[in-house]
Coordinates of C-alpha atoms in Angstrom, one line a residue:
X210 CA 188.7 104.7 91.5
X211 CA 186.9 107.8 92.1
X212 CA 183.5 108.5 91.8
X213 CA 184.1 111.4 89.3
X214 CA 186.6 108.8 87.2
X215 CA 184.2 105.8 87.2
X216 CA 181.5 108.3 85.9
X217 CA 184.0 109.5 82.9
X218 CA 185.2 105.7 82.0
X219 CA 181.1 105.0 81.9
X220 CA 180.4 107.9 79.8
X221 CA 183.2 107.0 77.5
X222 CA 181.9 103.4 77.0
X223 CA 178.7 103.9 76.5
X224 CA 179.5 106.6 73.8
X225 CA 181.4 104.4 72.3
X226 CA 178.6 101.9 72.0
X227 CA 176.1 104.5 70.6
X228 CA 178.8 105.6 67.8
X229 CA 179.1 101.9 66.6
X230 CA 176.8 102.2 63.7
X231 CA 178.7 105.2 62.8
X232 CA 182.0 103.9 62.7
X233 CA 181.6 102.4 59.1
X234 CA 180.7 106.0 57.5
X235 CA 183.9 107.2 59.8
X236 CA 186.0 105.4 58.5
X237 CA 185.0 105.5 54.3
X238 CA 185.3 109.9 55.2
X239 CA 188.8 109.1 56.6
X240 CA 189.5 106.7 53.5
X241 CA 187.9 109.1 51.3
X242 CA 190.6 111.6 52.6
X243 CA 193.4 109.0 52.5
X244 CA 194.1 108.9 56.0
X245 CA 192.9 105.1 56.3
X246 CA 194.2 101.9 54.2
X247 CA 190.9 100.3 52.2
X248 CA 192.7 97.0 52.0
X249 CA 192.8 96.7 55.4
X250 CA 190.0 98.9 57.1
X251 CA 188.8 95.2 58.8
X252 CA 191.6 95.7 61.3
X253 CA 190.2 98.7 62.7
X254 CA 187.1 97.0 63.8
X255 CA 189.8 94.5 65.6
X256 CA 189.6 91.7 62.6
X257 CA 193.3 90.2 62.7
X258 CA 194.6 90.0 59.2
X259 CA 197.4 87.9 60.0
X260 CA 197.3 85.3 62.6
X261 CA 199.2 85.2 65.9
X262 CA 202.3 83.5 66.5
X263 CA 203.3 80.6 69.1
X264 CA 204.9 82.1 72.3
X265 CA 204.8 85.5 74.1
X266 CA 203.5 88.5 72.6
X267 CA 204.7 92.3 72.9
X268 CA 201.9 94.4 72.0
X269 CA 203.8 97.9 70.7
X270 CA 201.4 101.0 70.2
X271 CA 202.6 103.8 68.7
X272 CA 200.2 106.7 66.8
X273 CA 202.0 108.3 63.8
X274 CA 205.5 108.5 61.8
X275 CA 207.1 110.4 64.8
X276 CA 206.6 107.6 66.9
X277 CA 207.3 105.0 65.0
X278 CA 210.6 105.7 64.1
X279 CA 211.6 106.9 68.0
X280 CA 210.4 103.3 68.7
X281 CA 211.6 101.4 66.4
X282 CA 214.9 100.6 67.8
X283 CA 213.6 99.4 71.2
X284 CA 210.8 97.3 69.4
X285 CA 214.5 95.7 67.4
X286 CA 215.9 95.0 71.0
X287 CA 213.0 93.2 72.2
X288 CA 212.7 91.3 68.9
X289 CA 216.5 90.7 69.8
X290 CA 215.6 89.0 73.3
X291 CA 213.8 86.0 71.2
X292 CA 210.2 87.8 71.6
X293 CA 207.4 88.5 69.1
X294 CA 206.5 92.1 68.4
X295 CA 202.9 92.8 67.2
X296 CA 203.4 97.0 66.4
X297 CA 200.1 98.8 65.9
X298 CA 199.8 102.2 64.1
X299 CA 196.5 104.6 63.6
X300 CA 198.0 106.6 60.3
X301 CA 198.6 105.3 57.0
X302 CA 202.0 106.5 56.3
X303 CA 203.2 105.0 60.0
X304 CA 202.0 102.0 58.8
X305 CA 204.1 102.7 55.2
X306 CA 207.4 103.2 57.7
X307 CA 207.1 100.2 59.8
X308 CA 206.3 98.0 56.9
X309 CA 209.7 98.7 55.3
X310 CA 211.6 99.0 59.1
X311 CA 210.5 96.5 61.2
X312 CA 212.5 93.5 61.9
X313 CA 212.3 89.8 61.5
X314 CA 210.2 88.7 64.4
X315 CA 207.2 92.0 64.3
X316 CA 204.5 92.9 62.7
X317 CA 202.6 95.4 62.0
X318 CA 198.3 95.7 62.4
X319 CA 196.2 99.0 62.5
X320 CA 195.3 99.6 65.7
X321 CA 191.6 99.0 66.8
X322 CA 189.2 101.5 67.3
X323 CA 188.6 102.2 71.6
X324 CA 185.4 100.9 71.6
X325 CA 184.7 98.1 74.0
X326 CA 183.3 95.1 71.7
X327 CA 186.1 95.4 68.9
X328 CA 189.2 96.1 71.7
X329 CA 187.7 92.9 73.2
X330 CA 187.8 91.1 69.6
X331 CA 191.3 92.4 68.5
X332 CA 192.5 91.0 72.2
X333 CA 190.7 88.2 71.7
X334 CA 192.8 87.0 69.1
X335 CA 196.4 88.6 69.9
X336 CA 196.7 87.9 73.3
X337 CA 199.1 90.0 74.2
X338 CA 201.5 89.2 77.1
X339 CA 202.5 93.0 77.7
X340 CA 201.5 96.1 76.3
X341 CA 203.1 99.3 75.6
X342 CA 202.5 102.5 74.8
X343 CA 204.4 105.0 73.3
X344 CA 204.6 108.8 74.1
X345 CA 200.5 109.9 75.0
X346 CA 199.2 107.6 73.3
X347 CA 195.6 107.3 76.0
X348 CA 193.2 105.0 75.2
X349 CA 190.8 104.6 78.1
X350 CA 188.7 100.8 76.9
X351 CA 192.4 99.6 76.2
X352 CA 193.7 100.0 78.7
X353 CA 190.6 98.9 81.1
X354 CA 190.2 95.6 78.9
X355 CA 193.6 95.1 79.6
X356 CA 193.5 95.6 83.7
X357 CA 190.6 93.4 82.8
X358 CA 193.1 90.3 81.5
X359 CA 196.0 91.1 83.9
X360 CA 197.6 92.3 81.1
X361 CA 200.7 94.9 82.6
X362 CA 200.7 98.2 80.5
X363 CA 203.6 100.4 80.2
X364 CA 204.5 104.4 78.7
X365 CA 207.6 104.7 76.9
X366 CA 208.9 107.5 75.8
X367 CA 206.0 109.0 78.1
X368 CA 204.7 112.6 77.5
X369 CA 202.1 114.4 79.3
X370 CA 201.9 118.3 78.7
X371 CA 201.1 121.2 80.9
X372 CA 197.6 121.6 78.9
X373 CA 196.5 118.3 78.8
X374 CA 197.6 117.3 82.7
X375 CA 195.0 120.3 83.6
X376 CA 192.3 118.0 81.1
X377 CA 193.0 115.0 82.4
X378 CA 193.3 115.8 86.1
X379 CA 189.8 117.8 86.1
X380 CA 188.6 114.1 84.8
X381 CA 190.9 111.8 86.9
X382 CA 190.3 114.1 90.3
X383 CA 192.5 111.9 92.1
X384 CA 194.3 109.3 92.0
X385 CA 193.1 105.6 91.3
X386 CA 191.1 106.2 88.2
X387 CA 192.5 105.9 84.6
X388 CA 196.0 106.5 85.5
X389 CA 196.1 104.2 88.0
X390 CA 195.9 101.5 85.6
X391 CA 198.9 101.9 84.2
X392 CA 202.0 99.4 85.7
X393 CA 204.8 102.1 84.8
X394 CA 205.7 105.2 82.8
X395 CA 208.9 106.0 81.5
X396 CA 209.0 109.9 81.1
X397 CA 210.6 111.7 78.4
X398 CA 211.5 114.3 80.9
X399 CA 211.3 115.0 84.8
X400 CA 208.3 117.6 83.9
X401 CA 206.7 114.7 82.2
X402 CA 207.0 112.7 84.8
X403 CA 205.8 114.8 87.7
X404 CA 202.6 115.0 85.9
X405 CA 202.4 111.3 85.4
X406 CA 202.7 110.5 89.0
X407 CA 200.6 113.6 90.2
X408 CA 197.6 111.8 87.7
X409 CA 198.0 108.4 89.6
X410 CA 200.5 106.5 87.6
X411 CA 202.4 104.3 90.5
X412 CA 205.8 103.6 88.7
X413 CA 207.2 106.3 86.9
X414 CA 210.9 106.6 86.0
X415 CA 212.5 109.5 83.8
X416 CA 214.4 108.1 81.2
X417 CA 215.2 110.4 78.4
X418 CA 213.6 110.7 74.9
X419 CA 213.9 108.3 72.6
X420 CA 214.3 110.4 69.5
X421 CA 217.4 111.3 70.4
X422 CA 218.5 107.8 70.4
X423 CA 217.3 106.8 66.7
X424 CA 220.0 107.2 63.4
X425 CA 219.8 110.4 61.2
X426 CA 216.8 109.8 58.5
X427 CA 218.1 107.1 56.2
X428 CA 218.4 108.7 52.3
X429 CA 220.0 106.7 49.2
X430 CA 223.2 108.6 48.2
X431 CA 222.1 108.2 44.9
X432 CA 218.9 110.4 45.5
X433 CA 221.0 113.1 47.6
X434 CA 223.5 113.6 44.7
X435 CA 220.3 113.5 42.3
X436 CA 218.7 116.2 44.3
X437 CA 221.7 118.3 44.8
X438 CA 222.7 118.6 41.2
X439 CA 219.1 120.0 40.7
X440 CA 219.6 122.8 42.9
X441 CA 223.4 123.4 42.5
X442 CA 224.0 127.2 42.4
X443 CA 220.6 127.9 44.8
X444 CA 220.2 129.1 48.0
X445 CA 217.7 126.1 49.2
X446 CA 215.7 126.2 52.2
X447 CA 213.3 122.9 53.6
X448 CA 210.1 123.8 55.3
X449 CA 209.3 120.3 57.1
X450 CA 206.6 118.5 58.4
X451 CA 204.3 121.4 57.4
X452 CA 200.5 121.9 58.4
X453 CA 197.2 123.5 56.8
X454 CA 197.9 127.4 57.2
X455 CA 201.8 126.9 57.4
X456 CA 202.5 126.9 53.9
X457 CA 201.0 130.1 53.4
X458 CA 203.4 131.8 55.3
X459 CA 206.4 130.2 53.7
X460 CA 204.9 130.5 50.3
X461 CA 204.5 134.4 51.4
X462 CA 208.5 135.2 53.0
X463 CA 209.5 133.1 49.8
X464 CA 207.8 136.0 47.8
X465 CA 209.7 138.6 49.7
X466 CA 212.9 137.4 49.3
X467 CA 213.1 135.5 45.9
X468 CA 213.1 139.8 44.9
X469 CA 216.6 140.0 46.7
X470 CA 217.5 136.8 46.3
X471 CA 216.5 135.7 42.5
X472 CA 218.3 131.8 43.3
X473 CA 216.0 131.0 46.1
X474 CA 214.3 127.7 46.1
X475 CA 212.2 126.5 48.6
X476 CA 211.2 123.1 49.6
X477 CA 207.9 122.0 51.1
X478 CA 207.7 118.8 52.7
X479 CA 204.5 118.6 53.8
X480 CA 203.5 115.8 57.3
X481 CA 200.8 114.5 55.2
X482 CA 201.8 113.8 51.4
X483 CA 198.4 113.5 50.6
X484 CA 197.5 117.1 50.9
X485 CA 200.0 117.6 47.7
X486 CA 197.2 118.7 45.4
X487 CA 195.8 121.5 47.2
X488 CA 198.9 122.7 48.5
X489 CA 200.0 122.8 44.9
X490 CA 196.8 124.7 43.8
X491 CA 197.0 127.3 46.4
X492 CA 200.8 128.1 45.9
X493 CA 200.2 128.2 41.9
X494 CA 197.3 130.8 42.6
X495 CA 199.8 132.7 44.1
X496 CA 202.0 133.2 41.2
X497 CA 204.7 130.7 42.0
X498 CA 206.6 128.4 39.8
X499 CA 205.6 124.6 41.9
X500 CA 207.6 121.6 40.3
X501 CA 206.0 118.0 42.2
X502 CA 207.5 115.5 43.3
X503 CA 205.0 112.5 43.6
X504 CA 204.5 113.8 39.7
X505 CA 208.0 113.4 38.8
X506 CA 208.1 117.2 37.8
X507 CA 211.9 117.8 37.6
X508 CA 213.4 120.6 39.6
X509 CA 214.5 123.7 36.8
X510 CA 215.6 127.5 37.0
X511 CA 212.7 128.6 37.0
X512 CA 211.2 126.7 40.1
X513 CA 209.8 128.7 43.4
X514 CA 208.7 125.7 45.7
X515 CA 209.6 122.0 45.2
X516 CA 206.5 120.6 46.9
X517 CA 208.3 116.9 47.8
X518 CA 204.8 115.4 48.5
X519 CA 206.3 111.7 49.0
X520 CA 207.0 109.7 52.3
X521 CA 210.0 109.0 53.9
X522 CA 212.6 111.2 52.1
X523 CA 212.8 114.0 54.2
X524 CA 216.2 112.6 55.2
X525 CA 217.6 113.9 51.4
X526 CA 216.1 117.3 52.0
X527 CA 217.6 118.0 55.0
X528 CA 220.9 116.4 53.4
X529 CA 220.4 118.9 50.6
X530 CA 219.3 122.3 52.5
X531 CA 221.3 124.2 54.9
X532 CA 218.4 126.0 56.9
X533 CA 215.4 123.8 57.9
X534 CA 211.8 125.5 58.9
X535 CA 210.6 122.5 61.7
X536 CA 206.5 122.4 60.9
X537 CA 203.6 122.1 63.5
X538 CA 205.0 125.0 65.2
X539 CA 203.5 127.9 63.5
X540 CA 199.9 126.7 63.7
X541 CA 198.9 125.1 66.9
X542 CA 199.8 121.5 66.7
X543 CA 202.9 121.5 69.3
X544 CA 206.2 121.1 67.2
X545 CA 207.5 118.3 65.4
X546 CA 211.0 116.4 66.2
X547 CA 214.0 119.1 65.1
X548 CA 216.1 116.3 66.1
X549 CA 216.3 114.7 62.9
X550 CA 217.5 118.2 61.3
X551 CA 220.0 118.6 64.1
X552 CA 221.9 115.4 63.8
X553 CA 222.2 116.2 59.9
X554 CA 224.0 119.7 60.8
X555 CA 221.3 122.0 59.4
X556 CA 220.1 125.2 61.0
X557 CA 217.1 125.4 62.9
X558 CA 213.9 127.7 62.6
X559 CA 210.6 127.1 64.2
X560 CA 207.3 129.0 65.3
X561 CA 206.0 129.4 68.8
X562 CA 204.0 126.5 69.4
X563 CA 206.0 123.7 70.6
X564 CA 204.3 122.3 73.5
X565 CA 204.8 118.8 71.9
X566 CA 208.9 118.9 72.7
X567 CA 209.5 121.7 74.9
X568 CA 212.1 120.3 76.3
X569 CA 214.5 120.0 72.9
X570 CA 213.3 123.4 72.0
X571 CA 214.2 124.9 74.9
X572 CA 217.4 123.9 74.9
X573 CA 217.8 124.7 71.0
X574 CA 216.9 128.5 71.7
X575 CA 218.6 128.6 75.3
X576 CA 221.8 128.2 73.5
X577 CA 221.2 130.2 70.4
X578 CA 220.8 127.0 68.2
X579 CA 217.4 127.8 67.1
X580 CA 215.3 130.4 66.4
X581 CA 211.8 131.1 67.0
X582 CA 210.1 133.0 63.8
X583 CA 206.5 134.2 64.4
X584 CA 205.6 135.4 60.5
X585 CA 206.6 135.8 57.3
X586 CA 208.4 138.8 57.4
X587 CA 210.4 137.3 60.3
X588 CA 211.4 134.1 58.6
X589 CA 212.5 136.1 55.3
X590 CA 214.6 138.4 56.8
X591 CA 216.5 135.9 59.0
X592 CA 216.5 133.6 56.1
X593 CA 218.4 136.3 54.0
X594 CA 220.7 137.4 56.8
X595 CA 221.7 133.3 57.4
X596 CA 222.3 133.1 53.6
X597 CA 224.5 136.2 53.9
X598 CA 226.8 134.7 55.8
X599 CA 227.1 130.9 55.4
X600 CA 229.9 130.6 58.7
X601 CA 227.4 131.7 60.8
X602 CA 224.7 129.5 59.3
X603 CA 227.0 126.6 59.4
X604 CA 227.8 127.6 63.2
X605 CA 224.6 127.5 64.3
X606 CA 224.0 124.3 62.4
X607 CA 226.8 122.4 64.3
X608 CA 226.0 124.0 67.5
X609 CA 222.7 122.5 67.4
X610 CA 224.2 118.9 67.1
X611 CA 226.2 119.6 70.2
X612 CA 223.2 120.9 71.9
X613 CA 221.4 118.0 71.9
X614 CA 224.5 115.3 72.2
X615 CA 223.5 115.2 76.6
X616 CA 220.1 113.9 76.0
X617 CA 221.2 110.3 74.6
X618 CA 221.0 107.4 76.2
X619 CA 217.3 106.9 76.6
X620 CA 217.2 103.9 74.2
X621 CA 219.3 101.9 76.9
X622 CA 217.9 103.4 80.0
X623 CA 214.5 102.4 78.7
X624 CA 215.4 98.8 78.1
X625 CA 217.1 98.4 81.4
X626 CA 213.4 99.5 83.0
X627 CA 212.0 97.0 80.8
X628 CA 213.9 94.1 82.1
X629 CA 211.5 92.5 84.9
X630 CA 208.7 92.4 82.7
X631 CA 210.4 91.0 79.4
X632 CA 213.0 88.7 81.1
X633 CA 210.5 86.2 82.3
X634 CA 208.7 86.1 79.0
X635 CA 212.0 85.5 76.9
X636 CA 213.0 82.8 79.6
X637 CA 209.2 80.9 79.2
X638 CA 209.8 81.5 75.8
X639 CA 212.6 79.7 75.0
X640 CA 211.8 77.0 77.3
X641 CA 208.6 76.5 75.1
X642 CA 211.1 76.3 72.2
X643 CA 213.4 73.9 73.5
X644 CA 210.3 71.9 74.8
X645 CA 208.8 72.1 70.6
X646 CA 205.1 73.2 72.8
X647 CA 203.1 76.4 71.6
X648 CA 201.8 78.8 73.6

């Protein structure tokens, strides 16, 4: 390790140290705000809630909903190879997803804070016989206390951007330090990878991105039809995933064009249902007609925006609308999965910033799939041209499908990459079985 490295991994620790008798007013700010589960705050400071089963252990990190539901398949094929899954989350409403997806065989924890005492207590108790990662997901105690108990470490669905490979590398300054810790990354792309190996990593394989791999958004038939009776007759458009200071713009081009076009409903589905109320206060100050859905407010004639504040249904929206806005993408958070709105045939808009999937965006616009909007002006005049003629709408809608149809295949590549490390522990495992010993 370099000198420069060990410095920053010191630094790090011992900050972590000083902000211990922080960490319990953190935490009650973040569950003030929602963005932390009361119940079950105790497995942030690494307390196990639920105790660890007999035989080998897959320790599956992933951060939000995004990744969480890219993963979720592969974490079913290792369950499938006779191997227990513990599947950690940081947000709330990841946790909500894998609670209701994950299969027989995983479970899910909040992941532990990165501070050296409670990593060492959650791995105390779980044990884990391999850990991965998911997508950036860079936790620099974890994965030292894991070198630390020859625990292998592996990035799937791995994703370094431009901007944070220039952060990390003025840190790392060669290879060795943090990066060299890892035992292999699986890149989302060959960009992705590059930066991975130039940052020390020693294995590192390109095998697709995941997301492209998972079923369209699951959504009860019975809800769709519910939804689309509601806004039968209306020219419906779905912002999704929005962010603080997106929804003003979309609140603003649906004021310019509900004056041409009098049907126009919008529908705001906002990455964090929790911000519902004060997204409903600031689009009511502006004079529009905001029925909610967490309130059970029924859609009518009369309705501007449909604020559906609720999680996991954006699979019915973009079932029920033919144009989709993708959020994070005006503000500067990097672009959320469009993948999702491609594989249910809808046409896709998005702002500039989309560091997060380049990649998919790039090819989205390179073939005229997407579009890239930059105000509000710009997204109501495109909207009410793409209204104006639904064949071109639906054209670009199933062009976007097509676009992305050459990027599967990661879900399979990534499990093939996997083999060494989780053959041996299925094998041991189901020798343990047939010999009635535990772990």
């Amino acid at each position: 390790m370099t000198e420069r490295a060990g410095a920053a991994l010191t630094a790090y620790r011992l900050a972590g140290y000083a902000a211990l008798p922080l960490v319990p007013l953190l935490l009650a700010y973040r569950t003030a705000k929602g963005k932390e589960d009361p119940a079950r705050r105790q497995e942030r400071y690494g307390r196990a809630t639920l105790k660890r089963p007999t035989g080998a252990l897959v320790w599956v990190h992933a951060a939000s909903v995004g990744e969480t539901n890219a993963v979720l398949p592969l974490v079913r094929r290792i369950v499938e190879e006779g191997l227990n899954v513990l599947f950690t989350t940081v947000t709330v409403t990841s946790a909500a997803v894998a609670e209701q997806r994950l299969p027989r065989g995983a479970f899910h924890q909040y992941s532990p804070l990165d501070i050296t005492p409670i990593v060492n207590r959650f791995l105390d108790h779980w044990k884990p016989d391999l850990a991965i990662s998911v997508e950036s997901e860079i936790w620099p105690t974890k994965m030292t206390r894991l070198v630390a108990r020859n625990v292998p470490q592996i990035f799937v669905n791995a994703r370094m951007s431009e901007r944070s490979f220039k952060r990390w590398h003025k840190i790392e300054a060669g290879k060795g330090g943090l990066f060299g810790k890892v035992t292999m990354a699986l890149a989302q792309s060959e960009g992705d990878g590059e930066r991975l190996a130039a940052l020390g990593v020693r294995d590192v394989r390109v095998t697709g991105n995941l997301k492209f791999d998972v079923p369209p958004p699951h959504a009860a038939p019975e809800r769709v039809e519910e939804v689309r009776r509601a806004v039968e007759g209306r020219s419906v458009f779905v912002a999704a995933s929005t962010h603080e200071g997106e929804e003003e713009g979309i609140a603003a081009a649906h004021r310019v064009l509900r004056h041409r076009r009098t049907e126009l409903l919008t529908i705001i589905v906002p990455r964090h249902p929790v911000r519902g109320p004060a997204i409903r206060d600031m689009l009511a100050a502006k004079g529009l007609d905001v029925a909610m859905r967490s309130a059970g407010e029924p859609i009518t004639p009369k309705t501007d925006i449909y604020l559906a504040d609720t999680l996991g249904e954006l699979g019915i929206f973009y079932r029920v609308a033919p144009i989709a806005f993708v959020g994070g993408t005006l503000v500067p958070v990097g672009g959320h999965n469009p993948i999702e709105a491609a594989q249910l045939n809808v046409a896709i808009l998005h702002g500039p910033h989309v560091h997060n999937a380049a990649e998919i965006y790039s090819a989205l616009d390179r073939t005229g799939r997407a579009e890239v909007i930059r105000s509000s002006e710009q997204l109501a005049r495109v909207l009410d041209d793409l209204f104006a003629d639904p064949n071109a709408m639906r054209r670009r809608a199933t062009k976007a499908a097509e676009a992305l149809a050459p990027f599967t295949g990661a879900l399979d590549a990534t499990m093939r990459a996997l083999v060494p490390y989780l053959e041996p522990l299925a094998i041991t495992a189901r020798l343990r079985e047939r010999e009635g010993s535990p772990r």
